[in-house]
Amino acid sequence: MKYLKIIGKNKISGEVIISGAKNAALPLIACTILAKNEISIGNLPDVVDINTFLKLIDKLGGTFQKNEGRVTINPSTINKTTATYDIVKTMRASILVLGPILARFGYCEVSLPGGCAIGQRPVDLHLKALEAMGAKIVINHGYIEASAPDGLKGAKIVFDKVTVGGTENTIMAAALAKGETTIINAAKEPEIVQLCEVLANSGVKIEGIGSSKLIIQGSNKELLEIKDFDVIPDRIEAGTYMCAAAITNEKLKISKVIPLHLESIISKLEEMNFQVLQDEDSVTILPTDEIKPVNIVTTEYPGFPTDMQAQFMALATQANGVSTIDERLFENRFMHVSELLRLGADIHVNGNTATINGKANTLKGSDVMATDLRASSALVLAALVAQGETNIHRIYHLDRGYEDLEGKLTKIGAEVKRFTE
Ligand code: EPZ
C-alpha cells in the first residue's frame, strides 16, 4: 500500500490549476448511455473513480478511448444491463447507470451499494423516483432489479430530501421517458446544472435548469445525439487548495475555476479574516494577521458543501478561538477527527457537531490514516502546517478524487512524497 510523507511548515506560493470535476464527470459519462453517437468529453480529471466508471462502461459493452484529459465514448455498442458487485463495491456512483440503462433497455440490474465510511447512504429515493415513472423494482440477492418493458413514463416526482445522485438518475431516466417529468425539490449543484445543460444542448427540453423544479420532456426511447463538451472545474478540489493557502497563511492563486461555484467557500474564508480576490476564472487567497474562528453548517448547494467540511476543520485548528462545524448531510462524516487528534488538534464531537479549539502552531507530525476522500485531504492540509513529518496511510482514497495531488502541492512549495509501505 502507498502512503504520503509530508514535511510541514514549508512556505507555499504560486498558482494551482484546477482539474475537471469528478462529481460532474461521473453522471456525464453515465448520460452518454442515452446517446447513439460517439461523444468526446474534455477536461476529464485523471482520477481513479473516473477510470473505474469507464471500466463500467466497457463492461456494459461500450467502448472508449482516453488520452490526455479527453475521452471519446462510443455508447452505441452497449448491450449489457448489469452493474456487477466487483465495480459497485469500489464505487457507489455506479448507481448512476441505473436510470439511463433502464430508460434505454427497459431493464437494469445494479448491485446494491452498501453503506460506506461516511454513513448508510441509502438509494431509496432513486428507486422511488423510477417506480413513479413506471419501473417495477425488486431487490434480489443483493441486486436492484428494475424493469419497465414498455418504457418509462413521465411523472411528477417530489423528493422527500434533496439528493444529488437521485436527481441525476431521474433526469437521465426522464430524458428517454414518454412524456413530461416534473422533479420537485431537485438538487441544484453545479454538477446537476451541467448535466441538464449537456442534455438541453443535445435537444432535450428542460425547464428550470439551476432551480429546484425541473420539467423534462422525454424522447420516448429515441436515443439522443449528444454534443461534445468539457467538464466544469472541480469546486471541491479548488476549495481544498484555497484551504491549503489559508492553513499555511500564504498567498496562492487558484486558477481555471468558476468563482460563482465557490461563493459559500469564499464567504467562510472571508469570515475567517482572509481576503479573497476574484477574477473571471481564478481566485487568490491573501494571508491574514489573525485567522478568526468560524461556525459552519453543511447543507445543499448553494450552501456550504459537506465535501469541504473536513478541510475547514483542519483549517479551524489554526484559528484563534473556538469554531463549530455542524454536519447535516451525512451521519458519520467525522472520521477525520480522531486522526486530527493524533496531530495534536483539540476537537470535541457531540452528535453531528464538532467543536474545534483552535490555536496556531500546535500541530505536530505523526502517522495518520485516510478514511475517505475528503477526510484524507483534511489530513494533507493539517500536515502542511504540522511541525515535522506526517505519514498519511491508505491514500488510495485521495487518488479517487484528486488529480496529481503530489505534483500540484510540490509545484507550490510543499514537501510531499509517495512511498510504498
Ligand atoms: C453526492 O453523493 C456526491 N457524490 C458526494 O461527494 C457528496 O458528498 C454528496 O452528493 C452531497 O453533496 C457524487 O456526486 C458522485 P446525496 P450522493 O444523494 O449523490 C441521503 C465526494 O467526496 N439519501 O445528495 O450519494 C443520503 O444518505 C462525495 O466526492 C437518502 O436518504 O449524495 C445523504 O444523507 C462523497 N436516500 C443525503 O441524502 C437516497 O436515495 C444526500 O445524499 C439518496 C440519498
Short mmCIF file of C-alpha atoms and ligand atoms in Angstrom, two decimals:
data_model
loop_
_atom_site.label_atom_id
_atom_site.label_comp_id
_atom_site.label_asym_id
_atom_site.label_seq_id
_atom_site.Cartn_x
_atom_site.Cartn_y
_atom_site.Cartn_z
CA MET A 1 0.00 0.00 0.00
CA LYS A 2 1.10 3.53 -0.68
CA TYR A 3 1.48 6.35 1.81
CA LEU A 4 2.33 10.05 1.63
CA LYS A 5 5.11 11.62 3.62
CA ILE A 6 4.65 15.34 4.13
CA ILE A 7 7.19 17.60 5.84
CA GLY A 8 5.27 20.50 7.33
CA LYS A 9 5.97 24.21 7.62
CA ASN A 10 7.26 24.77 4.10
CA LYS A 11 6.31 28.09 2.53
CA ILE A 12 3.85 27.76 -0.30
CA SER A 13 3.27 30.22 -3.13
CA GLY A 14 2.34 30.50 -6.79
CA GLU A 15 -0.58 29.03 -8.68
CA VAL A 16 -2.58 25.79 -8.75
CA ILE A 17 -4.51 24.80 -11.88
CA ILE A 18 -7.77 23.03 -11.05
CA SER A 19 -8.86 19.89 -12.91
CA GLY A 20 -12.30 18.90 -14.18
CA ALA A 21 -14.88 17.96 -11.55
CA LYS A 22 -15.03 14.26 -10.70
CA ASN A 23 -18.62 14.57 -9.46
CA ALA A 24 -19.69 16.29 -12.68
CA ALA A 25 -17.81 13.85 -14.92
CA LEU A 26 -19.36 10.72 -13.37
CA PRO A 27 -23.02 11.48 -14.24
CA LEU A 28 -21.91 12.97 -17.57
CA ILE A 29 -20.22 9.70 -18.53
CA ALA A 30 -23.38 7.88 -17.40
CA CYS A 31 -25.51 10.13 -19.61
CA THR A 32 -23.61 9.03 -22.73
CA ILE A 33 -25.56 5.75 -22.35
CA LEU A 34 -28.58 7.76 -23.61
CA ALA A 35 -26.84 8.57 -26.90
CA LYS A 36 -26.48 6.87 -30.28
CA ASN A 37 -23.36 8.80 -31.32
CA GLU A 38 -19.71 8.97 -30.28
CA ILE A 39 -19.09 11.72 -27.69
CA SER A 40 -15.83 13.42 -26.86
CA ILE A 41 -15.52 14.76 -23.30
CA GLY A 42 -12.74 17.25 -22.47
CA ASN A 43 -11.25 18.47 -19.17
CA LEU A 44 -11.68 14.95 -17.77
CA PRO A 45 -9.90 14.56 -14.43
CA ASP A 46 -7.34 11.76 -14.31
CA VAL A 47 -8.53 10.13 -11.08
CA VAL A 48 -9.31 6.55 -10.09
CA ASP A 49 -13.11 6.97 -9.84
CA ILE A 50 -13.30 8.15 -13.45
CA ASN A 51 -11.23 5.20 -14.64
CA THR A 52 -13.50 2.86 -12.65
CA PHE A 53 -16.59 4.39 -14.27
CA LEU A 54 -15.07 3.99 -17.74
CA LYS A 55 -14.36 0.36 -16.87
CA LEU A 56 -18.07 0.01 -16.07
CA ILE A 57 -18.98 1.47 -19.49
CA ASP A 58 -16.61 -1.09 -21.03
CA LYS A 59 -18.25 -3.92 -19.05
CA LEU A 60 -21.64 -2.79 -20.33
CA GLY A 61 -20.32 -3.26 -23.88
CA GLY A 62 -19.46 0.36 -24.70
CA THR A 63 -16.04 1.39 -25.96
CA PHE A 64 -13.86 4.37 -25.15
CA GLN A 65 -10.52 5.93 -25.99
CA LYS A 66 -8.80 8.08 -23.44
CA ASN A 67 -5.91 10.39 -23.93
CA GLU A 68 -4.61 13.49 -22.15
CA GLY A 69 -7.63 14.82 -20.34
CA ARG A 70 -10.09 13.70 -23.00
CA VAL A 71 -12.18 10.60 -23.52
CA THR A 72 -14.22 9.60 -26.55
CA ILE A 73 -17.04 7.21 -25.70
CA ASN A 74 -18.96 5.10 -28.19
CA PRO A 75 -22.16 4.05 -26.39
CA SER A 76 -23.82 2.52 -29.47
CA THR A 77 -22.34 -0.92 -28.73
CA ILE A 78 -23.68 -1.09 -25.15
CA ASN A 79 -25.56 -4.38 -24.93
CA LYS A 80 -25.36 -5.43 -21.26
CA THR A 81 -27.59 -4.21 -18.47
CA THR A 82 -25.82 -5.25 -15.25
CA ALA A 83 -23.51 -3.25 -13.00
CA THR A 84 -21.86 -6.05 -11.08
CA TYR A 85 -20.74 -6.17 -7.45
CA ASP A 86 -17.00 -6.02 -8.23
CA ILE A 87 -17.38 -2.49 -9.66
CA VAL A 88 -20.17 -1.15 -7.41
CA LYS A 89 -18.29 -2.17 -4.26
CA THR A 90 -15.38 0.07 -5.26
CA MET A 91 -17.55 3.00 -6.37
CA ARG A 92 -21.06 3.82 -5.17
CA ALA A 93 -21.54 6.25 -8.06
CA SER A 94 -22.08 3.14 -10.26
CA ILE A 95 -25.75 3.55 -9.26
CA LEU A 96 -25.81 6.38 -11.83
CA VAL A 97 -26.13 3.85 -14.68
CA LEU A 98 -29.49 2.66 -13.29
CA GLY A 99 -31.62 5.49 -14.74
CA PRO A 100 -30.04 5.60 -18.23
CA ILE A 101 -29.74 1.81 -18.73
CA LEU A 102 -33.32 1.24 -17.57
CA ALA A 103 -34.61 4.05 -19.81
CA ARG A 104 -32.73 2.72 -22.86
CA PHE A 105 -33.17 -1.05 -22.48
CA GLY A 106 -36.25 -1.40 -20.23
CA TYR A 107 -34.21 -3.47 -17.78
CA CYS A 108 -31.26 -2.94 -15.46
CA GLU A 109 -29.55 -4.71 -12.59
CA VAL A 110 -27.22 -2.88 -10.23
CA SER A 111 -25.52 -4.44 -7.26
CA LEU A 112 -26.94 -2.75 -4.16
CA PRO A 113 -24.43 -0.13 -2.96
CA GLY A 114 -23.81 -0.71 0.75
CA GLY A 115 -23.09 1.88 3.40
CA CYS A 116 -19.68 3.48 3.38
CA ALA A 117 -17.25 5.30 5.67
CA ILE A 118 -19.42 8.43 5.78
CA GLY A 119 -22.74 6.75 6.56
CA GLN A 120 -25.55 4.47 5.41
CA ARG A 121 -26.20 6.30 2.15
CA PRO A 122 -29.40 4.54 1.00
CA VAL A 123 -30.66 4.74 -2.60
CA ASP A 124 -34.37 4.53 -1.75
CA LEU A 125 -35.10 7.94 -3.31
CA HIS A 126 -33.56 6.89 -6.66
CA LEU A 127 -35.77 3.79 -6.65
CA LYS A 128 -38.92 5.64 -5.59
CA ALA A 129 -38.50 8.11 -8.46
CA LEU A 130 -38.02 5.36 -11.04
CA GLU A 131 -41.03 3.49 -9.64
CA ALA A 132 -43.11 6.64 -10.05
CA MET A 133 -42.06 6.54 -13.72
CA GLY A 134 -43.46 3.03 -14.07
CA ALA A 135 -40.46 0.83 -13.21
CA LYS A 136 -41.01 -2.41 -11.29
CA ILE A 137 -38.19 -2.80 -8.80
CA VAL A 138 -37.24 -5.81 -6.70
CA ILE A 139 -34.18 -6.45 -4.59
CA ASN A 140 -32.88 -9.92 -5.29
CA HIS A 141 -29.71 -11.46 -3.85
CA GLY A 142 -28.13 -8.07 -3.25
CA TYR A 143 -29.07 -6.70 -6.68
CA ILE A 144 -31.55 -3.99 -7.59
CA GLU A 145 -33.56 -5.43 -10.49
CA ALA A 146 -35.51 -2.76 -12.33
CA SER A 147 -37.75 -3.38 -15.30
CA ALA A 148 -40.01 -1.27 -17.49
CA PRO A 149 -40.64 -3.39 -20.59
CA ASP A 150 -42.93 -0.78 -22.16
CA GLY A 151 -40.57 2.08 -21.33
CA LEU A 152 -40.59 4.68 -18.58
CA LYS A 153 -43.36 7.26 -18.43
CA GLY A 154 -43.09 10.88 -17.37
CA ALA A 155 -44.29 11.52 -13.82
CA LYS A 156 -44.35 14.10 -11.06
CA ILE A 157 -41.61 13.32 -8.57
CA VAL A 158 -41.33 15.08 -5.23
CA PHE A 159 -38.09 14.24 -3.46
CA ASP A 160 -38.51 14.00 0.33
CA LYS A 161 -34.87 15.02 0.68
CA VAL A 162 -32.52 16.80 -1.70
CA THR A 163 -30.39 14.13 -3.36
CA VAL A 164 -27.67 14.81 -5.90
CA GLY A 165 -27.42 11.27 -7.30
CA GLY A 166 -31.19 10.72 -7.10
CA THR A 167 -31.82 13.90 -9.10
CA GLU A 168 -29.18 12.89 -11.68
CA ASN A 169 -30.62 9.39 -12.14
CA THR A 170 -34.12 10.80 -12.54
CA ILE A 171 -33.06 13.47 -15.06
CA MET A 172 -31.34 10.84 -17.22
CA ALA A 173 -34.30 8.45 -17.00
CA ALA A 174 -36.72 11.30 -17.83
CA ALA A 175 -34.73 12.24 -20.94
CA LEU A 176 -35.78 8.97 -22.66
CA ALA A 177 -39.17 8.53 -20.95
CA LYS A 178 -42.52 9.02 -22.66
CA GLY A 179 -43.95 12.45 -21.85
CA GLU A 180 -43.19 15.07 -19.22
CA THR A 181 -41.40 14.54 -15.91
CA THR A 182 -41.50 17.17 -13.18
CA ILE A 183 -38.94 16.96 -10.39
CA ILE A 184 -39.78 18.94 -7.28
CA ASN A 185 -37.09 19.56 -4.62
CA ALA A 186 -34.37 18.74 -7.17
CA ALA A 187 -30.73 19.23 -6.23
CA LYS A 188 -29.20 22.42 -7.69
CA GLU A 189 -25.48 21.63 -7.54
CA PRO A 190 -23.37 22.93 -10.47
CA GLU A 191 -22.82 19.27 -11.44
CA ILE A 192 -26.61 18.89 -11.93
CA VAL A 193 -26.76 22.12 -13.91
CA GLN A 194 -24.06 20.85 -16.28
CA LEU A 195 -25.86 17.53 -16.77
CA CYS A 196 -29.05 19.44 -17.67
CA GLU A 197 -27.15 21.79 -19.99
CA VAL A 198 -25.45 18.94 -21.86
CA LEU A 199 -28.84 17.27 -22.37
CA ALA A 200 -30.53 20.54 -23.31
CA ASN A 201 -27.76 21.29 -25.87
CA SER A 202 -28.48 17.88 -27.32
CA GLY A 203 -32.16 18.62 -27.90
CA VAL A 204 -33.82 17.56 -24.62
CA LYS A 205 -36.33 20.19 -23.49
CA ILE A 206 -35.62 21.05 -19.84
CA GLU A 207 -37.21 23.94 -17.97
CA GLY A 208 -35.98 25.29 -14.65
CA ILE A 209 -32.27 24.43 -15.01
CA GLY A 210 -30.48 25.51 -11.80
CA SER A 211 -33.72 25.65 -9.81
CA SER A 212 -35.33 23.10 -7.52
CA LYS A 213 -38.14 22.42 -10.02
CA LEU A 214 -37.16 20.76 -13.27
CA ILE A 215 -39.56 19.92 -16.10
CA ILE A 216 -38.16 17.48 -18.65
CA GLN A 217 -39.75 16.35 -21.93
CA GLY A 218 -38.73 12.78 -22.73
CA SER A 219 -37.88 11.41 -26.18
CA ASN A 220 -39.99 8.23 -25.85
CA LYS A 221 -36.93 5.95 -26.08
CA GLU A 222 -35.40 7.67 -29.08
CA LEU A 223 -31.64 7.79 -28.41
CA LEU A 224 -30.07 11.24 -28.21
CA GLU A 225 -27.36 12.86 -30.29
CA ILE A 226 -25.18 14.28 -27.52
CA LYS A 227 -22.75 17.06 -28.47
CA ASP A 228 -19.11 17.09 -27.31
CA PHE A 229 -18.43 19.11 -24.14
CA ASP A 230 -15.83 19.94 -21.47
CA VAL A 231 -16.34 19.07 -17.79
CA ILE A 232 -16.72 22.05 -15.42
CA PRO A 233 -13.87 22.77 -12.94
CA ASP A 234 -13.85 20.86 -9.66
CA ARG A 235 -15.17 23.26 -7.00
CA ILE A 236 -14.14 20.89 -4.18
CA GLU A 237 -10.58 20.49 -5.45
CA ALA A 238 -10.47 24.30 -5.75
CA GLY A 239 -11.82 24.71 -2.21
CA THR A 240 -9.23 22.26 -0.91
CA TYR A 241 -6.34 24.30 -2.38
CA MET A 242 -7.96 27.51 -1.10
CA CYS A 243 -7.74 25.90 2.35
CA ALA A 244 -4.09 24.97 1.64
CA ALA A 245 -3.39 28.68 1.18
CA ALA A 246 -5.38 29.62 4.27
CA ILE A 247 -3.95 26.98 6.61
CA THR A 248 -0.37 27.90 5.69
CA ASN A 249 -1.40 31.57 5.69
CA GLU A 250 0.26 32.22 2.35
CA LYS A 251 -0.75 33.86 -0.92
CA LEU A 252 -1.95 31.39 -3.55
CA LYS A 253 -3.74 31.75 -6.88
CA ILE A 254 -6.25 29.03 -7.75
CA SER A 255 -6.86 29.04 -11.50
CA LYS A 256 -9.29 27.56 -14.01
CA VAL A 257 -12.24 27.81 -11.63
CA ILE A 258 -15.76 29.24 -11.77
CA PRO A 259 -15.77 31.70 -8.81
CA LEU A 260 -19.59 31.63 -8.68
CA HIS A 261 -19.42 27.94 -7.68
CA LEU A 262 -17.10 28.86 -4.79
CA GLU A 263 -19.27 31.53 -3.15
CA SER A 264 -20.03 29.69 0.10
CA ILE A 265 -16.37 28.68 0.48
CA ILE A 266 -15.15 32.21 -0.24
CA SER A 267 -17.64 33.61 2.25
CA LYS A 268 -16.43 31.30 5.05
CA LEU A 269 -12.78 32.19 4.30
CA GLU A 270 -13.75 35.87 4.50
CA GLU A 271 -15.42 35.24 7.86
CA MET A 272 -12.11 33.73 8.95
CA ASN A 273 -10.49 37.06 8.04
CA PHE A 274 -8.90 36.10 4.71
CA GLN A 275 -9.10 38.37 1.71
CA VAL A 276 -10.10 36.51 -1.46
CA LEU A 277 -9.51 38.28 -4.77
CA GLN A 278 -11.74 37.13 -7.61
CA ASP A 279 -11.10 37.19 -11.31
CA GLU A 280 -13.10 35.78 -14.19
CA ASP A 281 -11.64 32.29 -13.79
CA SER A 282 -9.37 32.45 -10.73
CA VAL A 283 -9.37 33.29 -7.05
CA THR A 284 -6.38 34.43 -5.00
CA ILE A 285 -6.18 33.96 -1.24
CA LEU A 286 -4.13 36.52 0.68
CA PRO A 287 -2.54 35.90 4.09
CA THR A 288 -4.08 37.46 7.21
CA ASP A 289 -2.84 38.91 10.54
CA GLU A 290 -5.19 36.71 12.50
CA ILE A 291 -7.17 33.60 11.48
CA LYS A 292 -10.59 34.00 13.10
CA PRO A 293 -12.79 31.08 14.20
CA VAL A 294 -15.91 30.21 12.20
CA ASN A 295 -19.27 28.43 12.55
CA ILE A 296 -20.23 26.14 9.68
CA VAL A 297 -23.40 24.22 8.90
CA THR A 298 -23.20 21.90 5.89
CA THR A 299 -26.12 21.98 3.52
CA GLU A 300 -27.09 21.58 -0.12
CA TYR A 301 -25.78 23.95 -2.82
CA PRO A 302 -25.59 26.94 -2.79
CA GLY A 303 -24.93 26.44 0.94
CA PHE A 304 -21.69 25.20 2.44
CA PRO A 305 -20.77 21.76 0.96
CA THR A 306 -20.34 18.68 3.13
CA ASP A 307 -17.41 17.82 0.83
CA MET A 308 -15.50 20.83 2.27
CA GLN A 309 -16.27 20.22 5.94
CA ALA A 310 -13.19 18.15 6.79
CA GLN A 311 -10.82 20.63 5.11
CA PHE A 312 -12.32 23.56 7.06
CA MET A 313 -11.98 21.54 10.25
CA ALA A 314 -8.25 21.23 9.59
CA LEU A 315 -8.13 24.98 8.93
CA ALA A 316 -10.09 25.77 12.11
CA THR A 317 -7.33 24.11 14.20
CA GLN A 318 -5.18 27.13 13.25
CA ALA A 319 -7.80 29.78 14.09
CA ASN A 320 -7.54 31.95 17.16
CA GLY A 321 -10.52 30.60 19.14
CA VAL A 322 -13.44 28.19 19.09
CA SER A 323 -15.06 27.09 15.81
CA THR A 324 -18.01 24.76 15.31
CA ILE A 325 -18.96 22.51 12.40
CA ASP A 326 -22.46 21.07 12.17
CA GLU A 327 -22.65 18.19 9.64
CA ARG A 328 -26.24 17.92 8.41
CA LEU A 329 -25.96 15.67 5.33
CA PHE A 330 -24.18 12.53 6.44
CA GLU A 331 -24.42 10.85 9.83
CA ASN A 332 -20.85 9.64 10.10
CA ARG A 333 -18.65 12.20 8.47
CA PHE A 334 -16.27 12.99 11.34
CA MET A 335 -13.85 10.09 10.81
CA HIS A 336 -11.02 12.57 10.30
CA VAL A 337 -11.40 13.89 13.87
CA SER A 338 -9.54 11.00 15.52
CA GLU A 339 -6.71 11.41 13.01
CA LEU A 340 -6.52 15.20 13.52
CA LEU A 341 -6.30 14.48 17.26
CA ARG A 342 -3.19 12.38 16.59
CA LEU A 343 -1.62 15.51 15.12
CA GLY A 344 -2.40 17.40 18.33
CA ALA A 345 -5.69 19.10 17.41
CA ASP A 346 -8.18 19.93 20.17
CA ILE A 347 -11.58 18.81 18.81
CA HIS A 348 -14.70 17.52 20.58
CA VAL A 349 -17.59 15.83 18.84
CA ASN A 350 -21.12 15.82 20.16
CA GLY A 351 -23.55 14.12 17.79
CA ASN A 352 -23.32 15.92 14.46
CA THR A 353 -21.43 18.91 15.83
CA ALA A 354 -17.69 19.24 16.19
CA THR A 355 -16.15 21.97 18.34
CA ILE A 356 -12.62 22.92 17.40
CA ASN A 357 -10.43 24.81 19.89
CA GLY A 358 -8.04 26.47 17.51
CA LYS A 359 -4.54 27.78 18.19
CA ALA A 360 -1.79 28.39 15.65
CA ASN A 361 1.39 26.29 15.63
CA THR A 362 0.08 23.47 17.83
CA LEU A 363 0.06 20.55 15.36
CA LYS A 364 2.91 18.05 15.28
CA GLY A 365 3.61 15.45 12.58
CA SER A 366 2.50 11.87 13.19
CA ASP A 367 1.29 8.71 11.45
CA VAL A 368 -2.36 9.04 10.40
CA MET A 369 -4.80 7.08 8.31
CA ALA A 370 -7.02 8.31 5.49
CA THR A 371 -10.64 7.12 5.81
CA ASP A 372 -12.49 8.71 2.90
CA LEU A 373 -11.67 11.10 0.12
CA ARG A 374 -12.28 14.44 1.83
CA ALA A 375 -11.11 13.26 5.27
CA SER A 376 -7.82 12.40 3.57
CA SER A 377 -7.45 15.85 2.09
CA ALA A 378 -8.02 17.36 5.56
CA LEU A 379 -5.06 15.32 6.82
CA VAL A 380 -2.91 16.57 3.94
CA LEU A 381 -3.84 20.16 4.85
CA ALA A 382 -3.08 19.64 8.53
CA ALA A 383 0.26 18.02 7.62
CA LEU A 384 1.24 21.17 5.69
CA VAL A 385 1.31 23.15 8.97
CA ALA A 386 2.31 20.39 11.39
CA GLN A 387 5.81 20.58 12.85
CA GLY A 388 7.94 17.79 11.34
CA GLU A 389 6.91 14.73 9.38
CA THR A 390 3.40 13.31 8.83
CA ASN A 391 2.84 9.95 7.13
CA ILE A 392 -0.66 9.57 5.68
CA HIS A 393 -1.56 5.93 5.14
CA ARG A 394 -4.24 4.41 2.87
CA ILE A 395 -4.00 7.21 0.35
CA TYR A 396 -5.93 5.28 -2.29
CA HIS A 397 -8.87 7.38 -1.06
CA LEU A 398 -7.08 10.53 -2.24
CA ASP A 399 -6.33 9.01 -5.64
CA ARG A 400 -10.06 8.52 -6.20
CA GLY A 401 -10.70 12.22 -6.48
CA TYR A 402 -7.59 14.46 -6.54
CA GLU A 403 -5.63 14.58 -9.78
CA ASP A 404 -1.86 14.74 -9.34
CA LEU A 405 -2.08 15.90 -5.72
CA GLU A 406 1.66 15.49 -5.04
CA GLY A 407 2.61 17.22 -8.29
CA LYS A 408 0.33 20.19 -7.64
CA LEU A 409 1.46 20.55 -3.99
CA THR A 410 5.15 20.15 -4.85
CA LYS A 411 4.86 22.85 -7.52
CA ILE A 412 3.67 25.38 -4.92
CA GLY A 413 6.49 24.54 -2.49
CA ALA A 414 5.17 21.75 -0.25
CA GLU A 415 7.39 18.77 0.55
CA VAL A 416 5.33 15.70 -0.34
CA LYS A 417 6.50 12.25 -1.42
CA ARG A 418 4.74 8.95 -2.08
CA PHE A 419 6.18 5.71 -0.73
CA THR A 420 5.17 2.06 -0.67
CA GLU A 421 4.75 0.54 2.82
C1 EPZ B 1 -23.03 13.20 -3.99
O1 EPZ B 1 -23.30 11.95 -3.36
C2 EPZ B 1 -21.52 13.30 -4.11
N1 EPZ B 1 -21.04 12.19 -4.92
C3 EPZ B 1 -20.87 13.30 -2.74
O2 EPZ B 1 -19.49 13.50 -2.90
C4 EPZ B 1 -21.45 14.46 -1.91
O3 EPZ B 1 -20.93 14.41 -0.61
C5 EPZ B 1 -22.97 14.36 -1.86
O4 EPZ B 1 -23.51 14.30 -3.21
C6 EPZ B 1 -23.62 15.55 -1.17
O5 EPZ B 1 -23.27 16.74 -1.80
C7 EPZ B 1 -21.09 12.26 -6.25
O6 EPZ B 1 -21.56 13.24 -6.82
C8 EPZ B 1 -20.58 11.10 -7.01
P1 EPZ B 1 -26.95 12.59 -1.98
P2 EPZ B 1 -24.78 11.36 -3.34
O7 EPZ B 1 -27.82 11.60 -2.66
O8 EPZ B 1 -25.42 11.69 -4.64
C9 EPZ B 1 -29.49 10.78 1.63
C10 EPZ B 1 -17.17 13.09 -2.52
O9 EPZ B 1 -16.39 13.11 -1.54
N2 EPZ B 1 -30.14 9.91 0.63
O10 EPZ B 1 -27.13 14.03 -2.33
O11 EPZ B 1 -24.66 9.94 -2.95
C11 EPZ B 1 -28.02 10.44 1.81
O12 EPZ B 1 -27.82 9.35 2.68
C12 EPZ B 1 -18.57 12.57 -2.35
O13 EPZ B 1 -16.85 13.46 -3.66
C13 EPZ B 1 -31.20 9.11 1.01
O14 EPZ B 1 -31.62 9.09 2.17
O15 EPZ B 1 -25.43 12.19 -2.16
C14 EPZ B 1 -27.49 11.75 2.36
O16 EPZ B 1 -27.76 11.83 3.72
C15 EPZ B 1 -18.84 11.78 -1.15
N3 EPZ B 1 -31.78 8.30 0.06
C16 EPZ B 1 -28.32 12.80 1.62
O17 EPZ B 1 -29.50 12.11 1.17
C17 EPZ B 1 -31.37 8.30 -1.24
O18 EPZ B 1 -31.93 7.55 -2.05
C18 EPZ B 1 -27.64 13.43 0.42
O19 EPZ B 1 -27.10 12.41 -0.42
C19 EPZ B 1 -30.29 9.13 -1.61
C20 EPZ B 1 -29.70 9.94 -0.66
#
